[in-house]
Amino acid sequence: IKIGITTTVMQCLNCKLIYSNPQPIPNDIQDHYGIAPKDYWNKDYILNQQNYFNFTFDRLSKIMLIKNGMKSLDIGAGMGNSMIAQQKLGFDVYGLEPSDTFYQEAINKSGIRPERLQHASIETAIYPPETFDYITFDAVYEHLHNPNESLKKALSWLKPNGILHIEVPSSDWIISKFLNFYFLIIGTDYVTNISPMHPPFHLYEFGLTSFQENAKTNNYEILFSEYRTCNTFMPKLIEWILTAYMKKTNTGMQLAVWLRKKGNK
């Protein structure tokens, strides 16, 4: 059992962004991320370095001509699984990781070279402008206190026409809607969105419209997006029905978007 908090959860009617108000801001970044890797990730993630990036790479290769030596940046590198996988696929890869425990795990156990992994938050990190061909926020963006400013900073590090990948919890996930309906009919004002409300917090859920609206004020275009169903942990028959429905209606748990920084063609 984990002790959590309650807070008001709101949604922008224009762009479908879901967020808490007020937001749970830790006194120190390590209050948020300074936990043991085994307490953050399941065993499959910890052991699965070999094929970790393959699914994302398959999608990326359809929208980007990938060449050996292209520079990539993994924001929120964790233990370095994605960095290792990207390196094997030919990227000249760098990473950014704010957590003390994750950083040490990446250096000491995953073999990431310290000069390749910057120990900093995105707010304090420094890279030269227009350095990278590819940047990824994989299961990171929903934890950032100011995602718009973080995205603008990442775009400044990206070369013109470079690709930026973001994967986030979807504000249209059908399971959340079912649970919210249950909370409504039993007479509460609870919602399950942006759960869990304990460290490490999910501060936001995003719709595709969130990025479409954001693109109007930032220098990028959306090349491709998809919804991933993920595991519902329901009985097998119900899981099969829900998965089929989510695939047909784009109401899966995870939203993945690939953005291209506008520049000279």
JSON list of N, CA and C in Angstrom, two decimals, residues 75 96 98 120-126 137 144 149-151 153-154 157:
[
{"chain": "A", "resi": 75, "resn": "ILE", "atom": "N", "xyz": [15.68, 11.51, -23.67]},
{"chain": "A", "resi": 75, "resn": "ILE", "atom": "CA", "xyz": [15.36, 12.33, -22.49]},
{"chain": "A", "resi": 75, "resn": "ILE", "atom": "C", "xyz": [14.62, 11.46, -21.48]},
{"chain": "A", "resi": 96, "resn": "LEU", "atom": "N", "xyz": [19.86, 11.81, -21.17]},
{"chain": "A", "resi": 96, "resn": "LEU", "atom": "CA", "xyz": [19.64, 12.80, -20.12]},
{"chain": "A", "resi": 96, "resn": "LEU", "atom": "C", "xyz": [18.84, 12.12, -19.01]},
{"chain": "A", "resi": 98, "resn": "PRO", "atom": "N", "xyz": [17.68, 12.65, -14.76]},
{"chain": "A", "resi": 98, "resn": "PRO", "atom": "CA", "xyz": [17.77, 13.44, -13.52]},
{"chain": "A", "resi": 98, "resn": "PRO", "atom": "C", "xyz": [17.90, 12.61, -12.24]},
{"chain": "A", "resi": 120, "resn": "ALA", "atom": "N", "xyz": [21.13, 15.40, -15.23]},
{"chain": "A", "resi": 120, "resn": "ALA", "atom": "CA", "xyz": [20.46, 16.69, -15.06]},
{"chain": "A", "resi": 120, "resn": "ALA", "atom": "C", "xyz": [18.99, 16.54, -15.43]},
{"chain": "A", "resi": 121, "resn": "SER", "atom": "N", "xyz": [18.19, 17.47, -15.00]},
{"chain": "A", "resi": 121, "resn": "SER", "atom": "CA", "xyz": [16.80, 17.55, -15.45]},
{"chain": "A", "resi": 121, "resn": "SER", "atom": "C", "xyz": [16.77, 18.31, -16.77]},
{"chain": "A", "resi": 122, "resn": "ILE", "atom": "N", "xyz": [15.67, 18.22, -17.50]},
{"chain": "A", "resi": 122, "resn": "ILE", "atom": "CA", "xyz": [15.60, 18.95, -18.76]},
{"chain": "A", "resi": 122, "resn": "ILE", "atom": "C", "xyz": [15.63, 20.46, -18.52]},
{"chain": "A", "resi": 123, "resn": "GLU", "atom": "N", "xyz": [15.17, 20.88, -17.36]},
{"chain": "A", "resi": 123, "resn": "GLU", "atom": "CA", "xyz": [15.18, 22.31, -17.06]},
{"chain": "A", "resi": 123, "resn": "GLU", "atom": "C", "xyz": [16.60, 22.85, -16.92]},
{"chain": "A", "resi": 124, "resn": "THR", "atom": "N", "xyz": [17.54, 22.01, -16.45]},
{"chain": "A", "resi": 124, "resn": "THR", "atom": "CA", "xyz": [18.91, 22.47, -16.22]},
{"chain": "A", "resi": 124, "resn": "THR", "atom": "C", "xyz": [19.90, 21.97, -17.27]},
{"chain": "A", "resi": 125, "resn": "ALA", "atom": "N", "xyz": [19.48, 21.05, -18.11]},
{"chain": "A", "resi": 125, "resn": "ALA", "atom": "CA", "xyz": [20.39, 20.45, -19.09]},
{"chain": "A", "resi": 125, "resn": "ALA", "atom": "C", "xyz": [20.81, 21.46, -20.15]},
{"chain": "A", "resi": 126, "resn": "ILE", "atom": "N", "xyz": [22.02, 21.25, -20.68]},
{"chain": "A", "resi": 126, "resn": "ILE", "atom": "CA", "xyz": [22.56, 22.14, -21.72]},
{"chain": "A", "resi": 126, "resn": "ILE", "atom": "C", "xyz": [23.12, 21.28, -22.86]},
{"chain": "A", "resi": 137, "resn": "PHE", "atom": "N", "xyz": [11.08, 11.40, -25.95]},
{"chain": "A", "resi": 137, "resn": "PHE", "atom": "CA", "xyz": [10.52, 11.41, -24.60]},
{"chain": "A", "resi": 137, "resn": "PHE", "atom": "C", "xyz": [9.66, 10.15, -24.51]},
{"chain": "A", "resi": 144, "resn": "LEU", "atom": "N", "xyz": [6.63, 15.82, -16.44]},
{"chain": "A", "resi": 144, "resn": "LEU", "atom": "CA", "xyz": [7.29, 17.13, -16.45]},
{"chain": "A", "resi": 144, "resn": "LEU", "atom": "C", "xyz": [6.33, 18.22, -16.00]},
{"chain": "A", "resi": 149, "resn": "GLU", "atom": "N", "xyz": [7.27, 24.11, -22.15]},
{"chain": "A", "resi": 149, "resn": "GLU", "atom": "CA", "xyz": [8.62, 24.68, -22.13]},
{"chain": "A", "resi": 149, "resn": "GLU", "atom": "C", "xyz": [9.68, 23.60, -22.36]},
{"chain": "A", "resi": 150, "resn": "SER", "atom": "N", "xyz": [9.44, 22.39, -21.85]},
{"chain": "A", "resi": 150, "resn": "SER", "atom": "CA", "xyz": [10.37, 21.28, -22.07]},
{"chain": "A", "resi": 150, "resn": "SER", "atom": "C", "xyz": [10.41, 20.91, -23.54]},
{"chain": "A", "resi": 151, "resn": "LEU", "atom": "N", "xyz": [9.25, 20.91, -24.19]},
{"chain": "A", "resi": 151, "resn": "LEU", "atom": "CA", "xyz": [9.21, 20.60, -25.62]},
{"chain": "A", "resi": 151, "resn": "LEU", "atom": "C", "xyz": [9.92, 21.67, -26.43]},
{"chain": "A", "resi": 153, "resn": "LYS", "atom": "N", "xyz": [12.38, 23.51, -25.46]},
{"chain": "A", "resi": 153, "resn": "LYS", "atom": "CA", "xyz": [13.82, 23.35, -25.25]},
{"chain": "A", "resi": 153, "resn": "LYS", "atom": "C", "xyz": [14.36, 22.19, -26.07]},
{"chain": "A", "resi": 154, "resn": "ALA", "atom": "N", "xyz": [13.62, 21.06, -26.07]},
{"chain": "A", "resi": 154, "resn": "ALA", "atom": "CA", "xyz": [14.06, 19.92, -26.86]},
{"chain": "A", "resi": 154, "resn": "ALA", "atom": "C", "xyz": [14.08, 20.26, -28.35]},
{"chain": "A", "resi": 157, "resn": "TRP", "atom": "N", "xyz": [17.21, 21.88, -29.47]},
{"chain": "A", "resi": 157, "resn": "TRP", "atom": "CA", "xyz": [18.35, 20.97, -29.62]},
{"chain": "A", "resi": 157, "resn": "TRP", "atom": "C", "xyz": [18.25, 20.13, -30.89]}
]
